[in-house]
């Protein structure tokens, strides 16, 4: 499976705005959490997931979601292509990163918040989570 964007939309009238992603299914979601990176360290990198699929939705500000398809969990190539998708509060969409990828989350504005819907129960996370050095793959040319 490949990463994909599940596009939603916004509806506005005199009462306010409703943001939605009607084509997203919660069938496989086990848990969620909210990410708020610090101003001094706006990049949270690199977390790999052998089993867990991640679904990211921006609820405040904006982010870049960087991801790579892992070729070898113990010693991945440093030449893997880093793909990037931008998410903002004004563009209602979910970025789906399937199992088998590592991701990095970069906040672009102060007080940005990203919700992550995960498909793996918390009891299985220790079997799945693979961390790599924050500089393992280059982000934004660095």
C-alpha positions as a Python dict, from the first residue, in 0.01 Angstrom:
ca = {
    (1, 'X'): (0, 0, 0),
    (2, 'X'): (117, 355, -73),
    (3, 'X'): (67, 676, 120),
    (4, 'X'): (-238, 872, 11),
    (5, 'X'): (-431, 1187, 80),
    (6, 'X'): (-794, 1158, 179),
    (7, 'X'): (-934, 1497, 86),
    (8, 'X'): (-1209, 1659, 286),
    (9, 'X'): (-1347, 2007, 281),
    (10, 'X'): (-1484, 2299, 474),
    (11, 'X'): (-1835, 2439, 495),
    (12, 'X'): (-1889, 2796, 611),
    (13, 'X'): (-2200, 2996, 686),
    (14, 'X'): (-2309, 3263, 933),
    (15, 'X'): (-2268, 3016, 1223),
    (16, 'X'): (-1903, 2935, 1154),
    (17, 'X'): (-1700, 2665, 978),
    (18, 'X'): (-1730, 2288, 972),
    (19, 'X'): (-1426, 2092, 852),
    (20, 'X'): (-1473, 1732, 744),
    (21, 'X'): (-1315, 1428, 580),
    (22, 'X'): (-1618, 1217, 496),
    (23, 'X'): (-1421, 949, 307),
    (24, 'X'): (-1208, 857, 609),
    (25, 'X'): (-1310, 537, 789),
    (26, 'X'): (-1243, 483, 1159),
    (27, 'X'): (-1286, 103, 1126),
    (28, 'X'): (-920, 19, 1195),
    (29, 'X'): (-838, 305, 1433),
    (30, 'X'): (-729, 189, 1780),
    (31, 'X'): (-614, 517, 1936),
    (32, 'X'): (-521, 876, 1868),
    (33, 'X'): (-291, 1143, 2002),
    (34, 'X'): (-212, 1508, 1934),
    (35, 'X'): (136, 1631, 1838),
    (36, 'X'): (256, 1982, 1924),
    (37, 'X'): (624, 2030, 1844),
    (38, 'X'): (824, 2282, 2045),
    (39, 'X'): (925, 2612, 1883),
    (40, 'X'): (1292, 2536, 1942),
    (41, 'X'): (1271, 2188, 1786),
    (42, 'X'): (1001, 2195, 1516),
    (43, 'X'): (1097, 1857, 1365),
    (44, 'X'): (1012, 1521, 1525),
    (45, 'X'): (1205, 1256, 1328),
    (46, 'X'): (1232, 961, 1237),
    (47, 'X'): (978, 704, 1363),
    (48, 'X'): (931, 385, 1165),
    (49, 'X'): (632, 155, 1186),
    (50, 'X'): (638, -205, 1067),
    (51, 'X'): (273, -274, 1158),
    (52, 'X'): (104, 57, 1241),
    (53, 'X'): (-56, 282, 980),
    (54, 'X'): (-67, 652, 1066),
    (55, 'X'): (-335, 900, 965),
    (56, 'X'): (-250, 1266, 1023),
    (57, 'X'): (-497, 1556, 1038),
    (58, 'X'): (-392, 1915, 1110),
    (59, 'X'): (-611, 2085, 1371),
    (60, 'X'): (-407, 2406, 1410),
    (61, 'X'): (-140, 2583, 1205),
    (62, 'X'): (48, 2380, 944),
    (63, 'X'): (292, 2091, 908),
    (64, 'X'): (509, 1910, 662),
    (65, 'X'): (479, 1532, 687),
    (66, 'X'): (794, 1365, 552),
    (67, 'X'): (806, 989, 490),
    (68, 'X'): (1024, 713, 345),
    (69, 'X'): (947, 352, 251),
    (70, 'X'): (1183, 138, 459),
    (71, 'X'): (1388, -113, 259),
    (72, 'X'): (1564, -281, 553),
    (73, 'X'): (1454, -224, 914),
    (74, 'X'): (1793, -296, 1071),
    (75, 'X'): (2002, -96, 823),
    (76, 'X'): (1789, 113, 584),
    (77, 'X'): (1954, 283, 290),
    (78, 'X'): (2043, 646, 352),
    (79, 'X'): (1955, 710, -14),
    (80, 'X'): (1582, 644, 24),
    (81, 'X'): (1364, 910, -137),
    (82, 'X'): (1199, 1138, 119),
    (83, 'X'): (848, 1235, 12),
    (84, 'X'): (670, 1533, 167),
    (85, 'X'): (308, 1643, 199),
    (86, 'X'): (197, 1970, 356),
    (87, 'X'): (-108, 1983, 582),
    (88, 'X'): (-274, 2295, 717),
    (89, 'X'): (-580, 2375, 921),
    (90, 'X'): (-739, 2543, 617),
    (91, 'X'): (-696, 2236, 394),
    (92, 'X'): (-910, 1965, 550),
    (93, 'X'): (-739, 1637, 458),
    (94, 'X'): (-598, 1325, 616),
    (95, 'X'): (-254, 1203, 517),
    (96, 'X'): (-247, 823, 535),
    (97, 'X'): (97, 665, 583),
    (98, 'X'): (69, 285, 571),
    (99, 'X'): (277, 40, 771),
    (100, 'X'): (629, -4, 636),
    (101, 'X'): (726, 362, 642),
    (102, 'X'): (919, 598, 867),
    (103, 'X'): (791, 951, 912),
    (104, 'X'): (904, 1290, 1033),
    (105, 'X'): (669, 1565, 1147),
    (106, 'X'): (773, 1928, 1093),
    (107, 'X'): (563, 2211, 1234),
    (108, 'X'): (567, 2523, 1019),
    (109, 'X'): (396, 2769, 1254),
    (110, 'X'): (389, 2844, 1624),
    (111, 'X'): (117, 2651, 1814),
    (112, 'X'): (56, 2403, 1528),
    (113, 'X'): (-122, 2082, 1630),
    (114, 'X'): (-157, 1756, 1444),
    (115, 'X'): (-382, 1467, 1540),
    (116, 'X'): (-256, 1116, 1464),
    (117, 'X'): (-497, 824, 1432),
    (118, 'X'): (-315, 491, 1476),
    (119, 'X'): (-418, 141, 1376),
    (120, 'X'): (-210, -48, 1633),
    (121, 'X'): (-319, -96, 1996),
    (122, 'X'): (-89, 60, 2255),
    (123, 'X'): (-3, -288, 2389),
    (124, 'X'): (169, -372, 2056),
    (125, 'X'): (364, -47, 2007),
    (126, 'X'): (691, -178, 2156),
    (127, 'X'): (697, -452, 1886),
    (128, 'X'): (645, -198, 1610),
    (129, 'X'): (821, 130, 1683),
    (130, 'X'): (1164, 174, 1518),
    (131, 'X'): (1352, 500, 1580),
    (132, 'X'): (1622, 643, 1358),
    (133, 'X'): (1852, 940, 1418),
    (134, 'X'): (1686, 1271, 1333),
    (135, 'X'): (1949, 1330, 1061),
    (136, 'X'): (1929, 982, 905),
    (137, 'X'): (1749, 1115, 598),
    (138, 'X'): (1779, 1471, 475),
    (139, 'X'): (1477, 1699, 521),
    (140, 'X'): (1455, 2028, 332),
    (141, 'X'): (1805, 1975, 195),
    (142, 'X'): (1963, 1938, 541),
}
